Short mmCIF file of C-alpha atoms in Angstrom, two decimals:
data_model
loop_
_atom_site.label_atom_id
_atom_site.label_comp_id
_atom_site.label_asym_id
_atom_site.label_seq_id
_atom_site.Cartn_x
_atom_site.Cartn_y
_atom_site.Cartn_z
CA MET A 1 12.24 20.08 -43.33
CA SER A 2 12.45 16.89 -41.23
CA SER A 3 12.52 13.59 -43.10
CA VAL A 4 9.37 12.41 -41.26
CA GLN A 5 7.47 15.41 -42.69
CA TYR A 6 7.97 14.05 -46.20
CA VAL A 7 6.03 10.96 -45.08
CA ASN A 8 3.43 12.82 -42.98
CA SER A 9 2.99 16.48 -43.84
CA LYS A 10 0.98 17.10 -40.65
CA ALA A 11 3.75 15.83 -38.37
CA GLU A 12 5.00 18.21 -35.66
CA VAL A 13 8.74 17.85 -35.09
CA LEU A 14 11.14 19.16 -32.44
CA ARG A 15 14.77 18.75 -33.52
CA LYS A 16 17.86 18.05 -31.41
CA TYR A 17 18.28 21.00 -29.00
CA GLN A 18 14.56 21.79 -28.93
CA ALA A 19 13.82 18.18 -27.98
CA LEU A 20 16.47 18.17 -25.24
CA ALA A 21 15.25 21.51 -23.90
CA MET A 22 11.67 20.22 -23.82
CA ASN A 23 12.66 17.09 -21.87
CA ILE A 24 14.92 18.99 -19.46
CA ASN A 25 12.28 21.63 -18.74
CA ALA A 26 9.61 18.96 -18.13
CA ALA A 27 11.84 17.06 -15.67
CA ALA A 28 12.94 20.24 -13.88
CA GLY A 29 9.36 21.55 -13.71
CA LEU A 30 8.02 18.35 -12.16
CA MET A 31 10.96 18.33 -9.72
CA GLU A 32 10.08 21.87 -8.56
CA VAL A 33 6.47 20.81 -7.95
CA MET A 34 7.45 17.75 -5.87
CA LYS A 35 10.54 19.08 -4.06
CA SER A 36 8.66 20.89 -1.29
CA ASN A 37 6.89 17.63 -0.26
CA LEU A 38 10.00 15.70 0.77
CA GLY A 39 10.64 14.72 4.36
CA PRO A 40 8.81 15.20 7.67
CA LYS A 41 8.87 19.01 7.29
CA GLY A 42 7.52 18.90 3.72
CA THR A 43 4.49 20.99 2.80
CA LEU A 44 1.06 19.79 1.63
CA LYS A 45 -0.51 20.08 -1.80
CA MET A 46 -4.21 20.72 -2.34
CA LEU A 47 -5.73 18.85 -5.28
CA VAL A 48 -9.05 20.20 -6.52
CA GLY A 49 -11.14 17.95 -8.78
CA GLY A 50 -13.42 18.98 -11.64
CA ALA A 51 -16.50 18.72 -9.41
CA GLY A 52 -14.87 20.66 -6.57
CA GLN A 53 -13.56 17.68 -4.58
CA ILE A 54 -10.60 18.66 -2.41
CA LYS A 55 -7.72 16.43 -1.34
CA LEU A 56 -4.80 17.50 0.85
CA THR A 57 -1.71 15.30 0.58
CA LYS A 58 2.07 15.24 0.61
CA ASP A 59 2.33 11.65 -0.63
CA GLY A 60 4.17 11.72 -3.97
CA ALA A 61 2.35 8.66 -5.32
CA VAL A 62 -1.09 10.18 -4.63
CA LEU A 63 -0.05 13.49 -6.20
CA LEU A 64 1.37 11.97 -9.37
CA SER A 65 -1.50 9.53 -9.86
CA GLU A 66 -4.22 12.17 -9.35
CA MET A 67 -2.62 15.23 -10.97
CA GLN A 68 -3.63 15.90 -14.56
CA ILE A 69 -0.25 15.91 -16.35
CA GLN A 70 -0.47 16.76 -20.05
CA HIS A 71 3.21 17.12 -20.95
CA PRO A 72 4.32 13.75 -22.47
CA THR A 73 7.79 13.74 -20.84
CA ALA A 74 6.43 14.73 -17.42
CA ALA A 75 3.73 12.04 -17.74
CA MET A 76 6.42 9.43 -18.51
CA ILE A 77 8.44 10.47 -15.45
CA ALA A 78 5.29 10.33 -13.31
CA ARG A 79 4.43 6.81 -14.56
CA SER A 80 7.94 5.50 -13.86
CA ALA A 81 7.90 6.99 -10.34
CA THR A 82 4.45 5.61 -9.48
CA ALA A 83 5.53 2.20 -10.84
CA GLN A 84 8.11 2.05 -8.03
CA ASP A 85 5.43 2.95 -5.50
CA ASP A 86 3.17 0.16 -6.81
CA ILE A 87 5.95 -2.42 -6.33
CA ILE A 88 7.87 -1.13 -3.28
CA GLY A 89 5.57 1.40 -1.62
CA ASP A 90 8.04 4.28 -1.35
CA GLY A 91 10.51 6.42 -3.30
CA THR A 92 8.11 8.26 -5.65
CA THR A 93 9.21 11.80 -4.78
CA SER A 94 12.90 10.78 -4.67
CA ASN A 95 12.62 9.37 -8.21
CA VAL A 96 11.19 12.61 -9.60
CA LEU A 97 13.84 14.69 -7.79
CA LEU A 98 16.78 12.62 -9.02
CA ILE A 99 15.56 12.59 -12.64
CA GLY A 100 15.08 16.37 -12.51
CA ALA A 101 18.51 16.93 -10.93
CA LEU A 102 20.26 14.68 -13.49
CA MET A 103 18.59 16.53 -16.36
CA LYS A 104 19.57 19.94 -14.94
CA GLN A 105 23.19 18.81 -14.50
CA ALA A 106 23.17 17.46 -18.05
CA GLU A 107 21.86 20.82 -19.32
CA ARG A 108 24.97 22.54 -17.94
CA LEU A 109 27.27 20.02 -19.66
CA LEU A 110 25.34 20.24 -22.94
CA ALA A 111 25.78 24.03 -22.89
CA GLU A 112 29.55 23.43 -22.75
CA GLY A 113 29.39 21.28 -25.88
CA ILE A 114 29.54 17.78 -24.29
CA HIS A 115 27.69 15.17 -26.38
CA PRO A 116 24.67 13.50 -24.69
CA ARG A 117 26.14 10.04 -25.34
CA VAL A 118 29.27 10.93 -23.31
CA ILE A 119 27.11 12.22 -20.45
CA THR A 120 24.98 9.06 -20.40
CA GLU A 121 28.11 6.85 -20.36
CA GLY A 122 29.27 8.73 -17.26
CA PHE A 123 25.81 8.35 -15.68
CA GLU A 124 25.88 4.59 -16.32
CA LEU A 125 29.34 4.17 -14.75
CA ALA A 126 28.22 6.22 -11.73
CA ARG A 127 24.97 4.22 -11.41
CA LYS A 128 26.81 0.89 -11.31
CA GLU A 129 29.33 2.23 -8.79
CA ALA A 130 26.50 3.63 -6.62
CA LEU A 131 24.75 0.24 -6.61
CA SER A 132 28.01 -1.44 -5.52
CA PHE A 133 28.46 1.17 -2.78
CA LEU A 134 24.86 0.60 -1.64
CA ASP A 135 25.72 -3.00 -0.70
CA THR A 136 28.52 -1.76 1.59
CA PHE A 137 26.25 0.81 3.26
CA LYS A 138 23.64 -1.66 4.59
CA TYR A 139 22.68 -1.95 8.27
CA GLN A 140 21.84 -5.60 8.95
CA GLN A 141 20.79 -5.84 12.62
CA ILE A 142 17.04 -6.27 12.07
CA ASP A 143 14.86 -6.55 15.19
CA LYS A 144 11.52 -5.11 16.30
CA ALA A 145 13.11 -1.81 17.36
CA VAL A 146 14.56 -1.34 13.85
CA LEU A 147 11.21 -2.25 12.26
CA ILE A 148 9.48 0.38 14.44
CA ASN A 149 12.05 2.94 13.28
CA VAL A 150 11.50 1.96 9.62
CA ALA A 151 7.74 2.45 10.08
CA ARG A 152 8.33 5.78 11.85
CA THR A 153 10.55 7.05 8.99
CA SER A 154 7.87 6.09 6.47
CA LEU A 155 4.84 7.44 8.38
CA ILE A 156 6.26 10.62 9.91
CA SER A 157 6.73 12.13 6.44
CA LYS A 158 3.06 11.54 5.52
CA LEU A 159 1.08 12.19 8.74
CA THR A 160 1.06 14.59 11.67
CA PRO A 161 3.32 13.36 14.54
CA ASP A 162 0.51 12.51 17.01
CA VAL A 163 -1.32 10.33 14.47
CA ALA A 164 1.92 8.79 13.11
CA ASN A 165 3.19 7.85 16.59
CA GLN A 166 -0.09 6.08 17.34
CA ILE A 167 0.05 4.04 14.10
CA ILE A 168 3.75 3.04 14.10
CA GLU A 169 3.46 0.02 16.43
CA ILE A 170 0.11 -0.95 14.90
CA VAL A 171 1.77 -1.30 11.48
CA VAL A 172 4.72 -3.35 12.82
CA ASP A 173 2.48 -5.65 14.89
CA ALA A 174 0.16 -6.19 11.91
CA VAL A 175 3.01 -7.33 9.65
CA GLN A 176 4.41 -9.62 12.37
CA ILE A 177 0.95 -11.20 12.87
CA VAL A 178 0.59 -12.12 9.18
CA GLN A 179 4.21 -13.27 8.88
CA VAL A 180 4.38 -17.05 8.47
CA PRO A 181 7.83 -18.73 8.61
CA GLN A 182 9.23 -19.94 5.25
CA LYS A 183 6.46 -18.12 3.32
CA PRO A 184 6.33 -14.68 1.68
CA ILE A 185 4.45 -12.05 3.69
CA ASP A 186 0.91 -11.61 2.35
CA LEU A 187 -0.25 -8.08 3.21
CA PHE A 188 -3.73 -8.90 1.85
CA MET A 189 -4.24 -10.73 5.15
CA VAL A 190 -4.23 -7.31 6.85
CA GLU A 191 -7.76 -5.98 6.45
CA ILE A 192 -7.92 -2.16 6.49
CA MET A 193 -11.35 -0.99 7.69
CA HIS A 194 -12.48 2.55 8.42
CA MET A 195 -15.18 4.19 10.52
CA GLN A 196 -16.01 7.90 10.20
CA HIS A 197 -15.99 8.34 13.93
CA LYS A 198 -13.79 9.87 16.69
CA MET A 199 -10.22 11.08 15.90
CA GLY A 200 -7.42 9.76 13.68
CA ALA A 201 -5.20 9.12 16.73
CA GLU A 202 -7.75 6.50 17.92
CA THR A 203 -6.94 4.13 15.04
CA GLU A 204 -6.38 0.65 16.51
CA LEU A 205 -5.20 -2.85 15.67
CA ILE A 206 -7.78 -5.63 16.07
CA ARG A 207 -6.10 -9.01 16.56
CA GLY A 208 -8.94 -10.63 14.71
CA LEU A 209 -11.40 -9.26 12.17
CA VAL A 210 -13.91 -6.47 11.72
CA LEU A 211 -16.72 -7.20 9.25
CA ASP A 212 -18.60 -4.27 7.75
CA HIS A 213 -22.03 -5.86 8.33
CA GLY A 214 -23.89 -7.38 11.26
CA ALA A 215 -26.46 -10.04 12.08
CA ARG A 216 -29.57 -9.89 9.91
CA HIS A 217 -32.21 -10.59 12.58
CA PRO A 218 -33.12 -8.24 15.45
CA ASP A 219 -33.43 -11.09 18.00
CA MET A 220 -29.92 -12.47 17.44
CA PRO A 221 -27.34 -11.91 20.21
CA LYS A 222 -25.30 -8.68 19.93
CA PHE A 223 -22.51 -9.80 22.26
CA VAL A 224 -21.23 -13.37 22.59
CA LYS A 225 -18.37 -14.57 24.80
CA LYS A 226 -16.41 -17.72 23.91
CA CYS A 227 -17.89 -18.24 20.50
CA TYR A 228 -17.48 -20.99 17.91
CA ILE A 229 -17.49 -19.71 14.32
CA LEU A 230 -18.73 -21.78 11.39
CA ASN A 231 -17.19 -20.41 8.19
CA LEU A 232 -19.76 -21.44 5.59
CA ASN A 233 -20.10 -21.26 1.81
CA VAL A 234 -23.55 -22.87 1.42
CA SER A 235 -26.78 -21.30 0.16
CA LEU A 236 -29.34 -21.22 2.98
CA GLU A 237 -32.18 -19.66 1.03
CA TYR A 238 -35.06 -21.00 -1.04
CA GLU A 239 -34.02 -21.23 -4.69
CA LYS A 240 -36.15 -21.76 -7.75
CA THR A 241 -35.38 -24.63 -10.09
CA GLU A 242 -32.76 -23.96 -12.75
CA VAL A 243 -35.09 -25.19 -15.55
CA HIS A 244 -38.53 -23.72 -16.22
CA SER A 245 -41.12 -25.92 -14.51
CA GLY A 246 -44.65 -25.76 -13.14
CA PHE A 247 -46.48 -27.49 -10.29
CA PHE A 248 -50.18 -28.37 -10.56
CA TYR A 249 -52.44 -29.17 -7.62
CA ASN A 250 -56.13 -29.92 -7.03
CA THR A 251 -56.65 -28.79 -3.43
CA ALA A 252 -55.17 -26.30 -0.95
CA GLU A 253 -53.74 -29.23 1.04
CA ASP A 254 -51.79 -30.39 -2.03
CA ARG A 255 -50.41 -26.89 -2.50
CA GLU A 256 -49.22 -26.77 1.14
CA LYS A 257 -47.50 -30.13 0.71
CA LEU A 258 -45.70 -28.90 -2.43
CA ALA A 259 -44.62 -25.68 -0.69
CA ARG A 260 -43.30 -27.64 2.32
CA SER A 261 -41.38 -30.05 0.10
CA GLU A 262 -39.77 -27.10 -1.71
CA ARG A 263 -38.61 -25.58 1.60
CA ARG A 264 -37.55 -28.91 3.07
CA LEU A 265 -34.12 -28.88 1.40
CA THR A 266 -33.17 -25.51 2.91
CA ASP A 267 -34.83 -26.25 6.26
CA ASP A 268 -32.93 -29.55 6.53
CA LYS A 269 -29.61 -27.73 6.05
CA CYS A 270 -30.53 -25.24 8.79
CA GLN A 271 -31.62 -28.05 11.11
CA GLN A 272 -28.33 -29.88 10.56
CA ILE A 273 -26.43 -26.73 11.61
CA ILE A 274 -28.69 -26.31 14.68
CA ASP A 275 -28.20 -29.98 15.66
CA PHE A 276 -24.43 -29.58 15.25
CA LYS A 277 -24.50 -26.45 17.40
CA ARG A 278 -26.34 -28.30 20.18
CA LYS A 279 -23.85 -31.14 19.99
CA VAL A 280 -20.68 -29.01 20.34
CA CYS A 281 -22.04 -26.31 22.68
CA GLU A 282 -24.07 -28.29 25.23
CA LYS A 283 -20.97 -29.53 27.09
CA ASN A 284 -19.28 -26.12 27.52
CA GLY A 285 -22.01 -23.50 26.98
CA TYR A 286 -20.11 -21.69 24.22
CA GLY A 287 -21.86 -19.34 21.79
CA PHE A 288 -22.21 -20.12 18.09
CA ALA A 289 -22.02 -17.94 14.95
CA VAL A 290 -22.57 -18.76 11.28
CA ILE A 291 -20.75 -16.52 8.79
CA ASN A 292 -21.99 -17.43 5.33
CA GLN A 293 -20.59 -16.25 2.01
CA LYS A 294 -23.96 -16.91 0.38
CA GLY A 295 -27.48 -15.95 1.46
CA ILE A 296 -29.57 -16.90 4.50
CA ASP A 297 -33.31 -16.43 3.98
CA PRO A 298 -35.71 -15.02 6.64
CA VAL A 299 -37.05 -18.46 7.65
CA CYS A 300 -33.52 -19.75 8.39
CA LEU A 301 -32.63 -16.50 10.19
CA GLU A 302 -35.71 -17.02 12.40
CA MET A 303 -34.64 -20.61 13.16
CA PHE A 304 -31.10 -19.44 14.05
CA ALA A 305 -32.40 -16.58 16.24
CA LYS A 306 -34.62 -18.97 18.27
CA GLU A 307 -31.56 -21.15 18.85
CA GLY A 308 -29.34 -18.17 19.87
CA ILE A 309 -27.09 -18.49 16.81
CA VAL A 310 -25.60 -15.33 15.26
CA GLY A 311 -26.19 -15.46 11.49
CA ILE A 312 -24.20 -13.20 9.14
CA ARG A 313 -24.90 -13.56 5.44
CA ARG A 314 -23.18 -12.47 2.21
CA ALA A 315 -19.75 -12.01 3.79
CA LYS A 316 -17.10 -10.84 1.34
CA LYS A 317 -15.09 -13.60 -0.31
CA ARG A 318 -11.76 -12.10 0.85
CA ASN A 319 -12.99 -12.18 4.46
CA MET A 320 -13.72 -15.91 4.33
CA GLU A 321 -10.03 -16.70 3.92
CA ARG A 322 -9.11 -14.16 6.60
CA ILE A 323 -11.62 -15.70 9.06
CA ALA A 324 -10.02 -19.13 8.65
CA LYS A 325 -6.54 -17.66 9.17
CA ALA A 326 -7.56 -15.51 12.13
CA CYS A 327 -9.91 -17.84 14.00
CA GLY A 328 -8.80 -21.28 12.82
CA GLY A 329 -11.11 -23.93 11.43
CA ASN A 330 -11.98 -24.53 7.79
CA SER A 331 -14.11 -22.92 5.12
CA VAL A 332 -16.96 -25.44 4.72
CA ASN A 333 -18.86 -26.06 1.47
CA ALA A 334 -21.42 -28.61 2.81
CA VAL A 335 -23.30 -28.98 6.09
CA GLU A 336 -23.13 -32.80 6.14
CA ASP A 337 -20.46 -34.47 8.31
CA LEU A 338 -19.44 -31.31 10.20
CA THR A 339 -16.80 -31.85 12.89
CA GLU A 340 -15.50 -29.67 15.72
CA SER A 341 -12.19 -29.20 13.84
CA ASP A 342 -14.12 -27.26 11.15
CA LEU A 343 -14.99 -24.55 13.69
CA GLY A 344 -13.04 -21.40 14.41
CA TYR A 345 -12.99 -19.80 17.86
CA CYS A 346 -12.93 -16.30 19.33
CA GLU A 347 -13.19 -14.97 22.86
CA VAL A 348 -15.59 -12.16 21.95
CA LEU A 349 -17.95 -11.61 19.04
CA ARG A 350 -19.78 -8.29 19.27
CA GLU A 351 -21.85 -6.06 17.04
CA TYR A 352 -21.25 -2.32 16.92
CA THR A 353 -23.76 0.10 15.35
CA LEU A 354 -22.65 3.47 13.99
CA GLY A 355 -25.56 5.38 12.51
CA GLU A 356 -27.11 3.07 9.93
CA GLU A 357 -23.93 1.00 9.56
CA LYS A 358 -23.33 -2.23 11.48
CA TYR A 359 -19.91 -3.72 12.22
CA THR A 360 -19.09 -7.15 13.66
CA PHE A 361 -15.92 -7.41 15.78
CA ILE A 362 -14.28 -10.84 16.10
CA GLU A 363 -11.67 -10.51 18.88
CA GLY A 364 -9.57 -12.65 21.18
CA VAL A 365 -8.55 -15.21 18.57
CA GLN A 366 -5.75 -17.74 19.14
CA ASN A 367 -2.54 -17.69 17.01
CA PRO A 368 -3.97 -15.44 14.28
CA THR A 369 -2.26 -15.06 10.90
CA SER A 370 -4.71 -12.35 9.84
CA CYS A 371 -5.74 -9.10 11.51
CA THR A 372 -7.59 -5.81 10.96
CA ILE A 373 -6.41 -2.22 11.21
CA LEU A 374 -9.46 -0.14 12.13
CA ILE A 375 -8.98 3.47 10.98
CA ARG A 376 -10.99 6.11 12.76
CA GLY A 377 -11.25 9.70 11.60
CA PRO A 378 -13.61 12.68 11.78
CA ASN A 379 -13.89 13.10 7.99
CA GLU A 380 -13.18 11.36 4.69
CA HIS A 381 -10.01 13.41 4.04
CA THR A 382 -8.35 12.27 7.30
CA ILE A 383 -9.35 8.64 6.72
CA ALA A 384 -7.98 8.66 3.14
CA GLN A 385 -4.71 10.23 4.30
CA ILE A 386 -4.25 7.66 7.09
CA LYS A 387 -5.18 4.78 4.78
CA ASP A 388 -2.55 5.78 2.17
CA ALA A 389 0.09 6.20 4.89
CA ILE A 390 -0.72 2.80 6.49
CA ARG A 391 -0.38 1.04 3.13
CA ASP A 392 3.07 2.61 2.66
CA GLY A 393 4.06 1.78 6.25
CA LEU A 394 3.01 -1.88 5.91
CA ARG A 395 5.09 -2.25 2.75
CA ALA A 396 8.08 -0.49 4.34
CA VAL A 397 8.09 -2.97 7.27
CA LYS A 398 7.53 -5.92 4.91
CA ASN A 399 10.45 -4.81 2.72
CA ALA A 400 12.76 -4.46 5.74
CA ILE A 401 11.92 -8.02 6.88
CA GLU A 402 12.37 -9.52 3.40
CA ASP A 403 15.60 -7.58 2.64
CA ASN A 404 16.93 -8.41 6.13
CA CYS A 405 18.71 -5.04 6.06
CA VAL A 406 18.02 -1.30 5.96
CA ILE A 407 19.84 1.84 4.80
CA PRO A 408 20.58 4.80 7.12
CA GLY A 409 18.22 7.63 6.15
CA ALA A 410 18.02 11.44 6.48
CA GLY A 411 20.01 11.80 3.22
CA ALA A 412 23.01 9.93 4.67
CA PHE A 413 23.26 7.48 1.76
CA GLU A 414 23.08 10.25 -0.86
CA ILE A 415 25.82 12.28 0.84
CA ALA A 416 28.08 9.24 1.31
CA THR A 417 27.56 8.11 -2.30
CA SER A 418 28.24 11.62 -3.62
CA VAL A 419 31.55 11.74 -1.73
CA HIS A 420 32.42 8.22 -2.93
CA LEU A 421 31.65 9.05 -6.59
CA SER A 422 33.72 12.24 -6.39
CA LYS A 423 36.70 10.01 -5.56
CA PHE A 424 35.67 7.34 -8.07
CA LYS A 425 35.69 9.82 -10.99
CA ASP A 426 39.48 10.09 -10.76
CA SER A 427 39.71 6.47 -11.94
CA VAL A 428 37.47 7.15 -14.97
CA ALA A 429 39.24 8.07 -18.21
CA GLY A 430 38.09 10.73 -20.67
CA LYS A 431 35.04 12.97 -20.70
CA ALA A 432 32.85 10.31 -19.01
CA LYS A 433 34.21 11.55 -15.67
CA LEU A 434 32.15 14.70 -16.23
CA GLY A 435 29.03 12.53 -16.25
CA VAL A 436 30.17 10.81 -13.04
CA GLN A 437 30.71 14.18 -11.34
CA ALA A 438 27.29 15.38 -12.53
CA PHE A 439 25.69 12.21 -11.09
CA ALA A 440 27.46 12.78 -7.74
CA GLU A 441 26.16 16.35 -7.55
CA SER A 442 22.65 15.27 -8.60
CA LEU A 443 22.40 12.88 -5.64
CA LEU A 444 22.69 15.86 -3.29
CA VAL A 445 19.22 17.03 -4.39
CA ILE A 446 17.71 14.85 -1.60
CA PRO A 447 19.62 16.36 1.38
CA LYS A 448 19.26 19.82 -0.21
CA ALA A 449 15.47 19.42 -0.39
CA LEU A 450 15.34 18.16 3.22
CA ALA A 451 17.31 21.20 4.42
CA GLU A 452 15.30 23.64 2.30
CA ASN A 453 11.96 22.28 3.56
CA CYS A 454 13.16 22.82 7.16
CA GLY A 455 13.95 26.47 6.39
CA TYR A 456 17.73 26.04 6.78
CA ASP A 457 20.52 27.59 4.74
CA VAL A 458 20.98 24.83 2.14
CA GLN A 459 24.68 25.30 1.33
CA GLU A 460 25.74 25.73 4.96
CA THR A 461 23.81 22.63 6.08
CA LEU A 462 25.15 20.54 3.20
CA LEU A 463 28.76 21.55 3.91
CA GLN A 464 28.37 20.78 7.63
CA VAL A 465 26.97 17.29 6.94
CA THR A 466 29.50 16.49 4.19
CA ASP A 467 32.46 17.66 6.30
CA GLU A 468 31.28 15.54 9.24
CA TYR A 469 31.00 12.45 7.00
CA ILE A 470 34.48 12.98 5.48
CA LYS A 471 35.96 13.60 8.93
CA HIS A 472 34.57 10.52 10.74
CA ASN A 473 33.48 8.25 7.83
CA ILE A 474 30.23 7.23 9.55
CA PRO A 475 26.72 7.78 8.12
CA VAL A 476 25.41 11.28 8.88
CA GLY A 477 22.29 12.99 7.55
CA VAL A 478 20.35 16.24 7.73
CA ASN A 479 18.89 17.04 11.15
CA VAL A 480 15.29 18.20 10.60
CA ASN A 481 14.80 19.36 14.21
CA GLU A 482 17.73 21.79 14.43
CA GLN A 483 20.23 22.95 11.82
CA GLY A 484 23.19 20.62 11.49
CA PHE A 485 23.80 16.91 11.13
CA VAL A 486 22.35 13.81 12.77
CA ALA A 487 23.54 10.19 13.11
CA PRO A 488 20.67 8.23 11.49
CA ILE A 489 21.58 4.84 13.01
CA ALA A 490 21.68 6.24 16.57
CA ASN A 491 18.42 8.14 16.00
CA GLY A 492 16.59 5.29 14.24
CA ILE A 493 16.16 6.91 10.81
CA PHE A 494 16.12 4.12 8.22
CA ASP A 495 15.10 3.68 4.58
CA ASN A 496 14.39 0.46 2.70
CA TYR A 497 17.27 -1.19 0.85
CA CYS A 498 15.04 -2.33 -2.04
CA SER A 499 13.63 1.19 -2.36
CA LYS A 500 17.10 2.71 -2.78
CA ARG A 501 18.14 -0.05 -5.17
CA SER A 502 15.05 0.46 -7.32
CA TRP A 503 15.55 4.23 -7.19
CA LEU A 504 19.13 3.91 -8.46
CA ASN A 505 17.93 1.69 -11.31
CA ILE A 506 14.84 3.60 -12.46
CA ALA A 507 15.78 7.30 -12.24
CA PRO A 508 19.23 7.28 -13.97
CA THR A 509 18.02 4.89 -16.69
CA LEU A 510 15.07 7.12 -17.58
CA ALA A 511 17.27 10.24 -17.47
CA GLN A 512 19.71 8.58 -19.89
CA GLN A 513 16.91 7.69 -22.29
CA LEU A 514 15.52 11.25 -22.22
CA LEU A 515 18.98 12.71 -22.90
CA LEU A 516 19.41 10.50 -25.96
CA VAL A 517 16.17 11.75 -27.56
CA ASP A 518 17.19 13.99 -30.47
CA GLU A 519 13.83 14.32 -32.21
CA ILE A 520 10.26 14.45 -30.90
CA MET A 521 7.57 13.72 -33.49
CA ARG A 522 3.85 14.10 -33.09
CA ALA A 523 3.12 11.80 -35.98
CA GLY A 524 1.90 8.62 -34.33
CA LYS A 525 -1.34 6.79 -35.02
CA GLN A 526 -4.53 7.14 -33.01
CA ALA A 527 -6.32 4.13 -31.55
CA GLY A 528 -8.40 3.84 -34.74
CA GLY A 529 -5.31 3.69 -36.94
CA ALA A 530 -5.73 7.11 -38.61
CA PRO A 531 -2.73 9.50 -38.57
CA GLN A 532 -2.94 12.36 -36.09
#
């Protein structure tokens, strides 16, 4: 009887080898589920929700976050893998595969009587050596061509080639637009909009903004060339007093006077905007648009329409900052003392109607530091798939710029590190070298999965690639187009440095912790404090 059962008679306990077997089986099971998704030739998974919703995806982060995982160890592995995706944007599937491979290698050593502590010491030595080797494996010539290749490597594994090839340059251009020297890249300045319309390959980059609402008066212009934009955060609607009050009158004329005086405050604000528009537009004939974060009531909309002003009300707060960054000008909180420097500018402001939805396109802006990626797709599934891929692609390009280096892909780093660790183990004393060798063999799970998903003979492909690397000592990876090896640098196959670094920190550390678990107890407290 376990000691914890003396304290809690209802406790469920798995002792030493049962606990290790449970953890190893969970890691290996999750690895088998995810392995077929890896790489550009990976297969899709169909997720079916409780209400019959269907989602097709090969993105590891989407799978792990939406799958219902009940096994506690598998759920822990899934959380650690999705944590990397939240921070870096890539490496989810690789994390699951490496943890599973490490646990399977450890199972073989445990069967031979090696203590888990010895295995974990070998894993830790190998992890530190792999991180040191990673710094020598970097490729540091970062230019637009390399960024395009980074985006291609990220997107081609998540989308069909025709859609991915269309989006690659869009993603790179979007990141370069929002990049401001001496400041961190803020990807929130890239607005991702979608329209259920046309095909996924017609997704485009708007060097400006797309708002998901239009003008609120039928007589307002639908297309304006050379347009000033007033970015406003002022209420232009009649508001009741904040305290409870009543007005008393004797005649109908008195009531009209009271009603006019109540409206005067709002009407004066509208008139000030109209006077300002006349002042700045009479000399050059430019158009004028008011984009207001707060409301514009029907009377003000009528006044704006008569003056030819486009009035858009209740714009989203996040768009107000983007408008200032894309079009220039300032976000204004009062209509008094407006100056021309407060105005933004665009070459074209147009309204587009799709069914019952209205969209406002703000295009032709000067020196934008914000932009919009407009996703088009025939159905919600395609749009969701493209949206997830674009988010990963944006972060991949951002990471490459901030790291100022990339890592050759196609499994080249894993093969090179495995060969390096096989040599490094000779300098390790004692049984820990068995852990180092197990780590080296575990790394090969990535190139093995790439070869398997292409339908190749795994062992033959792996031997070809490894022999080529040992022979010439240059990065070589698995060729997914024809069986054999490929030079990733020459073919533009690159992974993120920070993704590999995070991967080498998260996966081995979690595997070590799982190996050192010698007892699993279901004897914790529930949220209410009562024992389970």
